[in-house]
JSON list of C-alpha atoms in Angstrom, two decimals:
[
{"chain": "Q", "resi": 1440, "resn": "MET", "atom": "CA", "xyz": [106.66, 161.62, 113.77]},
{"chain": "Q", "resi": 1441, "resn": "ARG", "atom": "CA", "xyz": [103.72, 159.36, 113.91]},
{"chain": "Q", "resi": 1442, "resn": "LEU", "atom": "CA", "xyz": [103.47, 158.14, 117.37]},
{"chain": "Q", "resi": 1443, "resn": "THR", "atom": "CA", "xyz": [102.76, 154.55, 117.44]},
{"chain": "Q", "resi": 1444, "resn": "SER", "atom": "CA", "xyz": [100.62, 151.99, 119.42]},
{"chain": "Q", "resi": 1445, "resn": "THR", "atom": "CA", "xyz": [103.04, 151.04, 121.85]},
{"chain": "Q", "resi": 1446, "resn": "GLU", "atom": "CA", "xyz": [103.61, 154.64, 122.53]},
{"chain": "Q", "resi": 1447, "resn": "THR", "atom": "CA", "xyz": [100.27, 155.75, 123.11]},
{"chain": "Q", "resi": 1448, "resn": "ALA", "atom": "CA", "xyz": [98.84, 152.27, 124.70]},
{"chain": "Q", "resi": 1449, "resn": "THR", "atom": "CA", "xyz": [98.82, 154.51, 128.73]},
{"chain": "Q", "resi": 1450, "resn": "PRO", "atom": "CA", "xyz": [95.87, 157.72, 128.58]},
{"chain": "Q", "resi": 1451, "resn": "GLY", "atom": "CA", "xyz": [97.08, 160.59, 130.29]},
{"chain": "Q", "resi": 1452, "resn": "PRO", "atom": "CA", "xyz": [98.50, 163.13, 129.51]},
{"chain": "Q", "resi": 1453, "resn": "TYR", "atom": "CA", "xyz": [102.47, 163.59, 127.84]},
{"chain": "Q", "resi": 1454, "resn": "VAL", "atom": "CA", "xyz": [105.09, 166.07, 126.65]},
{"chain": "Q", "resi": 1455, "resn": "LEU", "atom": "CA", "xyz": [107.55, 165.99, 123.38]},
{"chain": "Q", "resi": 1456, "resn": "VAL", "atom": "CA", "xyz": [110.99, 167.70, 123.76]},
{"chain": "Q", "resi": 1457, "resn": "TRP", "atom": "CA", "xyz": [112.98, 168.74, 121.29]},
{"chain": "Q", "resi": 1458, "resn": "ASP", "atom": "CA", "xyz": [116.37, 169.75, 121.57]},
{"chain": "Q", "resi": 1459, "resn": "TYR", "atom": "CA", "xyz": [118.02, 171.67, 119.02]},
{"chain": "Q", "resi": 1460, "resn": "THR", "atom": "CA", "xyz": [120.99, 174.43, 118.41]},
{"chain": "Q", "resi": 1461, "resn": "VAL", "atom": "CA", "xyz": [120.40, 177.02, 115.79]},
{"chain": "Q", "resi": 1462, "resn": "ASN", "atom": "CA", "xyz": [122.70, 179.13, 115.25]},
{"chain": "Q", "resi": 1463, "resn": "GLY", "atom": "CA", "xyz": [125.90, 177.31, 118.47]},
{"chain": "Q", "resi": 1464, "resn": "VAL", "atom": "CA", "xyz": [122.89, 177.83, 120.41]},
{"chain": "Q", "resi": 1465, "resn": "VAL", "atom": "CA", "xyz": [120.97, 174.78, 122.06]},
{"chain": "Q", "resi": 1466, "resn": "GLU", "atom": "CA", "xyz": [116.86, 174.99, 122.33]},
{"chain": "Q", "resi": 1467, "resn": "GLN", "atom": "CA", "xyz": [114.02, 173.62, 123.42]},
{"chain": "Q", "resi": 1468, "resn": "TRP", "atom": "CA", "xyz": [110.39, 173.34, 122.22]},
{"chain": "Q", "resi": 1469, "resn": "ARG", "atom": "CA", "xyz": [107.63, 171.46, 124.40]},
{"chain": "Q", "resi": 1470, "resn": "VAL", "atom": "CA", "xyz": [104.77, 170.04, 122.69]},
{"chain": "Q", "resi": 1471, "resn": "TRP", "atom": "CA", "xyz": [102.11, 169.15, 124.81]},
{"chain": "Q", "resi": 1472, "resn": "LEU", "atom": "CA", "xyz": [100.02, 166.02, 123.47]},
{"chain": "Q", "resi": 1473, "resn": "GLU", "atom": "CA", "xyz": [96.71, 164.33, 125.50]},
{"chain": "Q", "resi": 1474, "resn": "VAL", "atom": "CA", "xyz": [96.20, 160.32, 125.20]},
{"chain": "Q", "resi": 1475, "resn": "GLY", "atom": "CA", "xyz": [92.87, 159.85, 125.68]},
{"chain": "Q", "resi": 1476, "resn": "LYS", "atom": "CA", "xyz": [90.81, 156.56, 125.39]},
{"chain": "Q", "resi": 1477, "resn": "ALA", "atom": "CA", "xyz": [89.89, 155.03, 122.42]},
{"chain": "Q", "resi": 1478, "resn": "ALA", "atom": "CA", "xyz": [87.04, 157.01, 120.73]},
{"chain": "Q", "resi": 1479, "resn": "PRO", "atom": "CA", "xyz": [86.04, 155.60, 117.64]},
{"chain": "Q", "resi": 1480, "resn": "GLU", "atom": "CA", "xyz": [83.07, 157.10, 117.02]},
{"chain": "Q", "resi": 1481, "resn": "TYR", "atom": "CA", "xyz": [84.87, 160.92, 116.93]},
{"chain": "Q", "resi": 1482, "resn": "ASP", "atom": "CA", "xyz": [87.72, 159.26, 114.93]},
{"chain": "Q", "resi": 1483, "resn": "VAL", "atom": "CA", "xyz": [85.44, 158.83, 112.02]},
{"chain": "Q", "resi": 1484, "resn": "LEU", "atom": "CA", "xyz": [83.48, 161.83, 112.58]},
{"chain": "Q", "resi": 1485, "resn": "VAL", "atom": "CA", "xyz": [85.34, 164.03, 109.14]},
{"chain": "Q", "resi": 1486, "resn": "ASP", "atom": "CA", "xyz": [87.33, 166.59, 109.48]},
{"chain": "Q", "resi": 1487, "resn": "GLU", "atom": "CA", "xyz": [85.25, 169.26, 109.91]},
{"chain": "Q", "resi": 1488, "resn": "MET", "atom": "CA", "xyz": [82.75, 167.10, 112.67]},
{"chain": "Q", "resi": 1489, "resn": "LYS", "atom": "CA", "xyz": [85.92, 167.35, 114.46]},
{"chain": "Q", "resi": 1490, "resn": "MET", "atom": "CA", "xyz": [86.62, 170.77, 114.19]},
{"chain": "Q", "resi": 1491, "resn": "ILE", "atom": "CA", "xyz": [83.02, 171.10, 115.73]},
{"chain": "Q", "resi": 1492, "resn": "VAL", "atom": "CA", "xyz": [83.30, 168.58, 118.73]},
{"chain": "Q", "resi": 1493, "resn": "GLU", "atom": "CA", "xyz": [87.25, 170.24, 119.36]},
{"chain": "Q", "resi": 1494, "resn": "THR", "atom": "CA", "xyz": [85.94, 173.82, 119.53]},
{"chain": "Q", "resi": 1495, "resn": "THR", "atom": "CA", "xyz": [82.70, 172.01, 122.31]},
{"chain": "Q", "resi": 1496, "resn": "TRP", "atom": "CA", "xyz": [85.17, 170.20, 124.24]},
{"chain": "Q", "resi": 1497, "resn": "ILE", "atom": "CA", "xyz": [87.05, 173.82, 124.55]},
{"chain": "Q", "resi": 1498, "resn": "ARG", "atom": "CA", "xyz": [84.21, 175.27, 126.89]},
{"chain": "Q", "resi": 1499, "resn": "PHE", "atom": "CA", "xyz": [85.04, 172.05, 129.18]},
{"chain": "Q", "resi": 1500, "resn": "SER", "atom": "CA", "xyz": [88.58, 172.02, 129.56]},
{"chain": "Q", "resi": 1501, "resn": "ASP", "atom": "CA", "xyz": [88.75, 174.59, 132.04]},
{"chain": "Q", "resi": 1502, "resn": "LEU", "atom": "CA", "xyz": [86.70, 173.68, 134.67]},
{"chain": "Q", "resi": 1503, "resn": "PHE", "atom": "CA", "xyz": [88.56, 174.36, 138.03]},
{"chain": "Q", "resi": 1504, "resn": "ASP", "atom": "CA", "xyz": [87.18, 170.65, 139.31]},
{"chain": "Q", "resi": 1505, "resn": "PHE", "atom": "CA", "xyz": [89.69, 168.49, 137.16]},
{"chain": "Q", "resi": 1506, "resn": "ALA", "atom": "CA", "xyz": [93.54, 169.06, 136.85]},
{"chain": "Q", "resi": 1507, "resn": "THR", "atom": "CA", "xyz": [93.56, 167.53, 133.36]},
{"chain": "Q", "resi": 1508, "resn": "GLU", "atom": "CA", "xyz": [90.47, 169.19, 131.70]},
{"chain": "Q", "resi": 1509, "resn": "GLY", "atom": "CA", "xyz": [86.93, 168.19, 131.63]},
{"chain": "Q", "resi": 1510, "resn": "PRO", "atom": "CA", "xyz": [84.50, 168.54, 134.32]},
{"chain": "Q", "resi": 1511, "resn": "HIS", "atom": "CA", "xyz": [84.75, 166.56, 137.79]},
{"chain": "Q", "resi": 1512, "resn": "LEU", "atom": "CA", "xyz": [82.39, 163.78, 137.23]},
{"chain": "Q", "resi": 1513, "resn": "GLN", "atom": "CA", "xyz": [85.69, 162.27, 135.56]},
{"chain": "Q", "resi": 1514, "resn": "THR", "atom": "CA", "xyz": [87.59, 161.59, 139.00]},
{"chain": "Q", "resi": 1515, "resn": "TYR", "atom": "CA", "xyz": [83.68, 158.98, 139.78]},
{"chain": "Q", "resi": 1516, "resn": "ILE", "atom": "CA", "xyz": [82.49, 156.87, 138.73]},
{"chain": "Q", "resi": 1517, "resn": "GLN", "atom": "CA", "xyz": [81.33, 158.97, 135.26]},
{"chain": "Q", "resi": 1518, "resn": "SER", "atom": "CA", "xyz": [84.92, 158.36, 133.71]},
{"chain": "Q", "resi": 1519, "resn": "ASN", "atom": "CA", "xyz": [83.96, 158.38, 130.11]},
{"chain": "Q", "resi": 1520, "resn": "PHE", "atom": "CA", "xyz": [83.06, 162.33, 129.82]},
{"chain": "Q", "resi": 1521, "resn": "GLY", "atom": "CA", "xyz": [85.52, 163.21, 126.64]},
{"chain": "Q", "resi": 1522, "resn": "ARG", "atom": "CA", "xyz": [85.36, 163.99, 122.56]},
{"chain": "Q", "resi": 1523, "resn": "ASN", "atom": "CA", "xyz": [83.97, 159.62, 122.13]},
{"chain": "Q", "resi": 1524, "resn": "ARG", "atom": "CA", "xyz": [80.91, 161.52, 124.14]},
{"chain": "Q", "resi": 1525, "resn": "LEU", "atom": "CA", "xyz": [80.94, 164.32, 121.97]},
{"chain": "Q", "resi": 1526, "resn": "ALA", "atom": "CA", "xyz": [80.81, 163.32, 119.75]},
{"chain": "Q", "resi": 1527, "resn": "GLN", "atom": "CA", "xyz": [77.78, 160.77, 120.57]},
{"chain": "Q", "resi": 1528, "resn": "LEU", "atom": "CA", "xyz": [76.48, 164.20, 121.58]},
{"chain": "Q", "resi": 1529, "resn": "LEU", "atom": "CA", "xyz": [76.88, 165.89, 118.14]},
{"chain": "Q", "resi": 1530, "resn": "ARG", "atom": "CA", "xyz": [74.52, 162.83, 117.16]},
{"chain": "Q", "resi": 1531, "resn": "ILE", "atom": "CA", "xyz": [71.91, 163.72, 119.19]},
{"chain": "Q", "resi": 1532, "resn": "ALA", "atom": "CA", "xyz": [72.41, 167.07, 118.99]},
{"chain": "Q", "resi": 1533, "resn": "VAL", "atom": "CA", "xyz": [71.49, 167.40, 114.67]},
{"chain": "Q", "resi": 1534, "resn": "GLY", "atom": "CA", "xyz": [69.04, 165.20, 114.99]},
{"chain": "Q", "resi": 1535, "resn": "ARG", "atom": "CA", "xyz": [67.25, 167.81, 117.49]},
{"chain": "Q", "resi": 1536, "resn": "LEU", "atom": "CA", "xyz": [67.92, 170.34, 115.10]},
{"chain": "Q", "resi": 1537, "resn": "ASN", "atom": "CA", "xyz": [65.67, 168.65, 112.23]},
{"chain": "Q", "resi": 1538, "resn": "THR", "atom": "CA", "xyz": [62.73, 167.74, 114.34]},
{"chain": "Q", "resi": 1539, "resn": "VAL", "atom": "CA", "xyz": [62.47, 170.98, 117.25]},
{"chain": "Q", "resi": 1540, "resn": "ALA", "atom": "CA", "xyz": [60.45, 172.57, 115.26]},
{"chain": "Q", "resi": 1541, "resn": "GLN", "atom": "CA", "xyz": [59.26, 173.12, 111.80]},
{"chain": "Q", "resi": 1542, "resn": "PRO", "atom": "CA", "xyz": [60.21, 172.76, 108.38]},
{"chain": "Q", "resi": 1543, "resn": "PHE", "atom": "CA", "xyz": [61.42, 168.87, 109.39]},
{"chain": "Q", "resi": 1544, "resn": "GLN", "atom": "CA", "xyz": [64.97, 168.02, 108.09]},
{"chain": "Q", "resi": 1545, "resn": "SER", "atom": "CA", "xyz": [67.19, 165.11, 107.54]},
{"chain": "Q", "resi": 1546, "resn": "TYR", "atom": "CA", "xyz": [70.08, 166.02, 107.88]},
{"chain": "Q", "resi": 1547, "resn": "THR", "atom": "CA", "xyz": [73.38, 163.54, 109.22]},
{"chain": "Q", "resi": 1548, "resn": "ILE", "atom": "CA", "xyz": [76.87, 164.15, 110.63]},
{"chain": "Q", "resi": 1549, "resn": "ASP", "atom": "CA", "xyz": [78.85, 161.74, 108.87]},
{"chain": "Q", "resi": 1550, "resn": "GLY", "atom": "CA", "xyz": [76.07, 161.58, 104.74]},
{"chain": "Q", "resi": 1551, "resn": "ASP", "atom": "CA", "xyz": [74.76, 158.07, 105.52]},
{"chain": "Q", "resi": 1552, "resn": "GLY", "atom": "CA", "xyz": [70.58, 158.64, 105.32]},
{"chain": "Q", "resi": 1553, "resn": "GLY", "atom": "CA", "xyz": [70.79, 162.20, 104.50]},
{"chain": "Q", "resi": 1554, "resn": "ALA", "atom": "CA", "xyz": [72.60, 165.10, 103.79]},
{"chain": "Q", "resi": 1555, "resn": "SER", "atom": "CA", "xyz": [75.96, 165.62, 105.64]},
{"chain": "Q", "resi": 1556, "resn": "PHE", "atom": "CA", "xyz": [74.38, 168.88, 107.91]},
{"chain": "Q", "resi": 1557, "resn": "PRO", "atom": "CA", "xyz": [76.04, 172.52, 106.10]},
{"chain": "Q", "resi": 1558, "resn": "VAL", "atom": "CA", "xyz": [79.24, 173.63, 108.57]},
{"chain": "Q", "resi": 1559, "resn": "ALA", "atom": "CA", "xyz": [80.98, 175.96, 106.42]},
{"chain": "Q", "resi": 1560, "resn": "ARG", "atom": "CA", "xyz": [77.21, 178.12, 106.50]},
{"chain": "Q", "resi": 1561, "resn": "TRP", "atom": "CA", "xyz": [76.02, 176.68, 109.68]},
{"chain": "Q", "resi": 1562, "resn": "GLY", "atom": "CA", "xyz": [79.02, 175.38, 112.22]},
{"chain": "Q", "resi": 1563, "resn": "SER", "atom": "CA", "xyz": [78.47, 178.28, 114.92]},
{"chain": "Q", "resi": 1564, "resn": "LEU", "atom": "CA", "xyz": [74.20, 177.07, 115.59]},
{"chain": "Q", "resi": 1565, "resn": "LEU", "atom": "CA", "xyz": [75.77, 173.38, 115.35]},
{"chain": "Q", "resi": 1566, "resn": "GLU", "atom": "CA", "xyz": [78.01, 174.82, 117.59]},
{"chain": "Q", "resi": 1567, "resn": "SER", "atom": "CA", "xyz": [75.83, 176.13, 120.17]},
{"chain": "Q", "resi": 1568, "resn": "ALA", "atom": "CA", "xyz": [73.26, 172.49, 120.01]},
{"chain": "Q", "resi": 1569, "resn": "LEU", "atom": "CA", "xyz": [75.76, 170.77, 121.09]},
{"chain": "Q", "resi": 1570, "resn": "TYR", "atom": "CA", "xyz": [77.65, 172.63, 123.67]},
{"chain": "Q", "resi": 1571, "resn": "VAL", "atom": "CA", "xyz": [73.48, 172.98, 124.80]},
{"chain": "Q", "resi": 1572, "resn": "GLU", "atom": "CA", "xyz": [73.20, 169.46, 124.63]},
{"chain": "Q", "resi": 1573, "resn": "CYS", "atom": "CA", "xyz": [77.04, 168.63, 126.34]},
{"chain": "Q", "resi": 1574, "resn": "LEU", "atom": "CA", "xyz": [75.00, 171.24, 129.28]},
{"chain": "Q", "resi": 1575, "resn": "ARG", "atom": "CA", "xyz": [71.67, 168.51, 129.64]},
{"chain": "Q", "resi": 1576, "resn": "HIS", "atom": "CA", "xyz": [74.41, 165.74, 129.90]},
{"chain": "Q", "resi": 1577, "resn": "LEU", "atom": "CA", "xyz": [75.56, 166.98, 133.07]},
{"chain": "Q", "resi": 1578, "resn": "VAL", "atom": "CA", "xyz": [72.74, 168.14, 134.58]},
{"chain": "Q", "resi": 1579, "resn": "ARG", "atom": "CA", "xyz": [71.32, 164.34, 134.28]},
{"chain": "Q", "resi": 1580, "resn": "SER", "atom": "CA", "xyz": [74.75, 163.65, 134.93]},
{"chain": "Q", "resi": 1581, "resn": "TYR", "atom": "CA", "xyz": [74.56, 164.90, 138.82]},
{"chain": "Q", "resi": 1582, "resn": "VAL", "atom": "CA", "xyz": [70.99, 163.29, 139.73]},
{"chain": "Q", "resi": 1583, "resn": "GLU", "atom": "CA", "xyz": [72.15, 160.92, 141.42]},
{"chain": "Q", "resi": 1584, "resn": "GLN", "atom": "CA", "xyz": [74.86, 162.54, 143.13]},
{"chain": "Q", "resi": 1585, "resn": "PRO", "atom": "CA", "xyz": [74.24, 161.19, 147.44]},
{"chain": "Q", "resi": 1586, "resn": "GLU", "atom": "CA", "xyz": [73.76, 164.15, 149.78]},
{"chain": "Q", "resi": 1587, "resn": "VAL", "atom": "CA", "xyz": [76.45, 164.77, 152.04]},
{"chain": "Q", "resi": 1588, "resn": "GLN", "atom": "CA", "xyz": [76.46, 162.27, 155.53]},
{"chain": "Q", "resi": 1589, "resn": "SER", "atom": "CA", "xyz": [78.21, 163.35, 158.57]},
{"chain": "Q", "resi": 1590, "resn": "GLY", "atom": "CA", "xyz": [78.95, 162.13, 161.94]},
{"chain": "Q", "resi": 1591, "resn": "SER", "atom": "CA", "xyz": [80.33, 158.58, 162.51]},
{"chain": "Q", "resi": 1592, "resn": "GLY", "atom": "CA", "xyz": [80.22, 156.76, 159.29]},
{"chain": "Q", "resi": 1593, "resn": "VAL", "atom": "CA", "xyz": [80.97, 157.41, 156.11]},
{"chain": "Q", "resi": 1594, "resn": "SER", "atom": "CA", "xyz": [80.91, 161.69, 154.93]},
{"chain": "Q", "resi": 1595, "resn": "ARG", "atom": "CA", "xyz": [80.18, 161.39, 151.24]},
{"chain": "Q", "resi": 1596, "resn": "LEU", "atom": "CA", "xyz": [80.28, 164.79, 148.47]},
{"chain": "Q", "resi": 1597, "resn": "ASP", "atom": "CA", "xyz": [77.06, 166.78, 148.17]},
{"chain": "Q", "resi": 1598, "resn": "ARG", "atom": "CA", "xyz": [77.95, 167.66, 144.28]},
{"chain": "Q", "resi": 1599, "resn": "ARG", "atom": "CA", "xyz": [73.76, 167.85, 143.96]},
{"chain": "Q", "resi": 1600, "resn": "ASP", "atom": "CA", "xyz": [74.81, 171.48, 144.00]},
{"chain": "Q", "resi": 1601, "resn": "TYR", "atom": "CA", "xyz": [76.53, 171.07, 140.70]},
{"chain": "Q", "resi": 1602, "resn": "LYS", "atom": "CA", "xyz": [73.24, 170.12, 139.34]},
{"chain": "Q", "resi": 1603, "resn": "ASP", "atom": "CA", "xyz": [71.25, 173.43, 139.61]},
{"chain": "Q", "resi": 1604, "resn": "ARG", "atom": "CA", "xyz": [74.66, 175.11, 138.93]},
{"chain": "Q", "resi": 1605, "resn": "TRP", "atom": "CA", "xyz": [74.36, 173.46, 135.37]},
{"chain": "Q", "resi": 1606, "resn": "GLU", "atom": "CA", "xyz": [71.49, 174.27, 135.19]},
{"chain": "Q", "resi": 1607, "resn": "ASP", "atom": "CA", "xyz": [71.56, 177.91, 135.58]},
{"chain": "Q", "resi": 1608, "resn": "VAL", "atom": "CA", "xyz": [74.67, 177.47, 132.39]},
{"chain": "Q", "resi": 1609, "resn": "LEU", "atom": "CA", "xyz": [72.25, 175.71, 130.60]},
{"chain": "Q", "resi": 1610, "resn": "GLY", "atom": "CA", "xyz": [69.19, 178.52, 131.45]},
{"chain": "Q", "resi": 1611, "resn": "VAL", "atom": "CA", "xyz": [71.25, 180.82, 129.66]},
{"chain": "Q", "resi": 1612, "resn": "GLU", "atom": "CA", "xyz": [72.70, 179.09, 127.05]},
{"chain": "Q", "resi": 1613, "resn": "GLU", "atom": "CA", "xyz": [69.34, 178.13, 125.39]},
{"chain": "Q", "resi": 1614, "resn": "PRO", "atom": "CA", "xyz": [67.60, 181.22, 124.52]},
{"chain": "Q", "resi": 1615, "resn": "VAL", "atom": "CA", "xyz": [70.99, 181.23, 122.28]},
{"chain": "Q", "resi": 1616, "resn": "LEU", "atom": "CA", "xyz": [70.71, 179.05, 120.58]},
{"chain": "Q", "resi": 1617, "resn": "GLN", "atom": "CA", "xyz": [66.93, 179.38, 120.31]},
{"chain": "Q", "resi": 1618, "resn": "GLN", "atom": "CA", "xyz": [67.62, 182.62, 118.49]},
{"chain": "Q", "resi": 1619, "resn": "GLN", "atom": "CA", "xyz": [70.09, 181.60, 116.57]},
{"chain": "Q", "resi": 1620, "resn": "LEU", "atom": "CA", "xyz": [67.33, 177.68, 115.23]},
{"chain": "Q", "resi": 1621, "resn": "GLU", "atom": "CA", "xyz": [65.11, 180.61, 114.32]},
{"chain": "Q", "resi": 1622, "resn": "HIS", "atom": "CA", "xyz": [67.61, 182.31, 111.44]},
{"chain": "Q", "resi": 1623, "resn": "PHE", "atom": "CA", "xyz": [67.89, 178.36, 110.72]},
{"chain": "Q", "resi": 1624, "resn": "LYS", "atom": "CA", "xyz": [64.36, 177.23, 110.41]},
{"chain": "Q", "resi": 1625, "resn": "ILE", "atom": "CA", "xyz": [63.29, 180.15, 108.07]},
{"chain": "Q", "resi": 1626, "resn": "ALA", "atom": "CA", "xyz": [66.26, 179.87, 105.94]},
{"chain": "Q", "resi": 1627, "resn": "ASN", "atom": "CA", "xyz": [66.00, 176.29, 105.55]},
{"chain": "Q", "resi": 1628, "resn": "MET", "atom": "CA", "xyz": [61.93, 177.70, 104.36]},
{"chain": "Q", "resi": 1629, "resn": "GLY", "atom": "CA", "xyz": [62.87, 179.29, 102.20]},
{"chain": "Q", "resi": 1630, "resn": "LEU", "atom": "CA", "xyz": [61.72, 182.52, 103.86]},
{"chain": "Q", "resi": 1631, "resn": "GLY", "atom": "CA", "xyz": [64.73, 183.69, 104.34]},
{"chain": "Q", "resi": 1632, "resn": "ARG", "atom": "CA", "xyz": [63.77, 186.86, 101.37]},
{"chain": "Q", "resi": 1633, "resn": "ALA", "atom": "CA", "xyz": [61.35, 189.51, 101.67]},
{"chain": "Q", "resi": 1634, "resn": "ARG", "atom": "CA", "xyz": [58.99, 190.01, 97.83]},
{"chain": "Q", "resi": 1635, "resn": "VAL", "atom": "CA", "xyz": [56.48, 192.81, 97.56]},
{"chain": "Q", "resi": 1636, "resn": "LEU", "atom": "CA", "xyz": [54.31, 193.11, 94.71]},
{"chain": "Q", "resi": 1637, "resn": "VAL", "atom": "CA", "xyz": [54.89, 196.28, 92.07]},
{"chain": "Q", "resi": 1638, "resn": "SER", "atom": "CA", "xyz": [53.84, 197.95, 89.26]},
{"chain": "Q", "resi": 1639, "resn": "GLY", "atom": "CA", "xyz": [50.39, 197.76, 89.73]},
{"chain": "Q", "resi": 1640, "resn": "GLY", "atom": "CA", "xyz": [49.48, 195.29, 92.89]},
{"chain": "Q", "resi": 1641, "resn": "VAL", "atom": "CA", "xyz": [47.51, 192.72, 92.98]},
{"chain": "Q", "resi": 1642, "resn": "TRP", "atom": "CA", "xyz": [45.61, 193.41, 90.04]},
{"chain": "Q", "resi": 1643, "resn": "GLY", "atom": "CA", "xyz": [49.01, 194.68, 87.69]},
{"chain": "Q", "resi": 1644, "resn": "ARG", "atom": "CA", "xyz": [47.95, 197.64, 85.10]},
{"chain": "Q", "resi": 1645, "resn": "TRP", "atom": "CA", "xyz": [44.90, 196.14, 84.81]},
{"chain": "Q", "resi": 1646, "resn": "GLY", "atom": "CA", "xyz": [42.57, 196.57, 88.17]},
{"chain": "Q", "resi": 1647, "resn": "PRO", "atom": "CA", "xyz": [38.45, 196.43, 88.70]},
{"chain": "Q", "resi": 1648, "resn": "THR", "atom": "CA", "xyz": [37.11, 199.23, 87.99]},
{"chain": "Q", "resi": 1649, "resn": "ARG", "atom": "CA", "xyz": [33.11, 198.75, 89.11]},
{"chain": "Q", "resi": 1650, "resn": "LEU", "atom": "CA", "xyz": [33.82, 196.70, 91.90]},
{"chain": "Q", "resi": 1651, "resn": "PRO", "atom": "CA", "xyz": [33.04, 198.63, 95.80]},
{"chain": "Q", "resi": 1652, "resn": "LEU", "atom": "CA", "xyz": [36.76, 199.80, 97.10]},
{"chain": "Q", "resi": 1653, "resn": "SER", "atom": "CA", "xyz": [37.78, 198.40, 93.71]},
{"chain": "Q", "resi": 1654, "resn": "HIS", "atom": "CA", "xyz": [40.07, 201.94, 93.60]},
{"chain": "Q", "resi": 1655, "resn": "ALA", "atom": "CA", "xyz": [42.35, 200.07, 96.15]},
{"chain": "Q", "resi": 1656, "resn": "ALA", "atom": "CA", "xyz": [43.74, 197.49, 93.85]},
{"chain": "Q", "resi": 1657, "resn": "ARG", "atom": "CA", "xyz": [44.40, 200.16, 91.06]},
{"chain": "Q", "resi": 1658, "resn": "PRO", "atom": "CA", "xyz": [48.22, 201.36, 90.11]},
{"chain": "Q", "resi": 1659, "resn": "ARG", "atom": "CA", "xyz": [48.48, 204.66, 91.82]},
{"chain": "Q", "resi": 1660, "resn": "TRP", "atom": "CA", "xyz": [50.33, 207.23, 89.08]},
{"chain": "Q", "resi": 1661, "resn": "LEU", "atom": "CA", "xyz": [52.08, 210.26, 90.53]},
{"chain": "Q", "resi": 1662, "resn": "THR", "atom": "CA", "xyz": [50.51, 213.52, 88.07]},
{"chain": "Q", "resi": 1663, "resn": "ARG", "atom": "CA", "xyz": [51.32, 217.27, 88.49]},
{"chain": "Q", "resi": 1664, "resn": "MET", "atom": "CA", "xyz": [48.61, 219.37, 87.97]},
{"chain": "Q", "resi": 1665, "resn": "TYR", "atom": "CA", "xyz": [49.66, 223.09, 85.91]}
]
């Protein structure tokens, strides 16, 4: 079943109800759908990148303030926090992974201008990077929330405490991302596998014999005295 543009013209939560009969017993199956605003930057993502957005969106979907999923700032002027915003932050997250430490990389989210980010191997890292980028975005979003003014005038809610709380969450999540990032950078520097010198050390079998302390560079042979 494919929904038409007429049926999805109004954003909001919907439910599809399927009524059917199995062996003479009436059954009903409900499918919950969410129709959001147009999200062109999300729509053009490949399936693996959409999955990164979805797994990150899950981390915000059960917050207390917003009944139909998402942070409280959706109910105010910041009404654009959704999958399209996450798709935009995804590009920023990949750029940060490319440039935050050596070696410099040129991964992209769509293969345009560079290789696509290796989601199959480093998808967990990208999820963490996008999550942290969303937390930074939420901290920025609460910077200008007004202080409570009570009395004879109009009272305003103080949402600045939310900024502090998001910063606390950010402080917890950033070290996790940093640990993952270190492994990612090391792997891309070709230092992920240890290498050792064997059979004679740096000089091979024929080390110097007359230089001071040269015995340290010569191979050692295990001998047995009879």
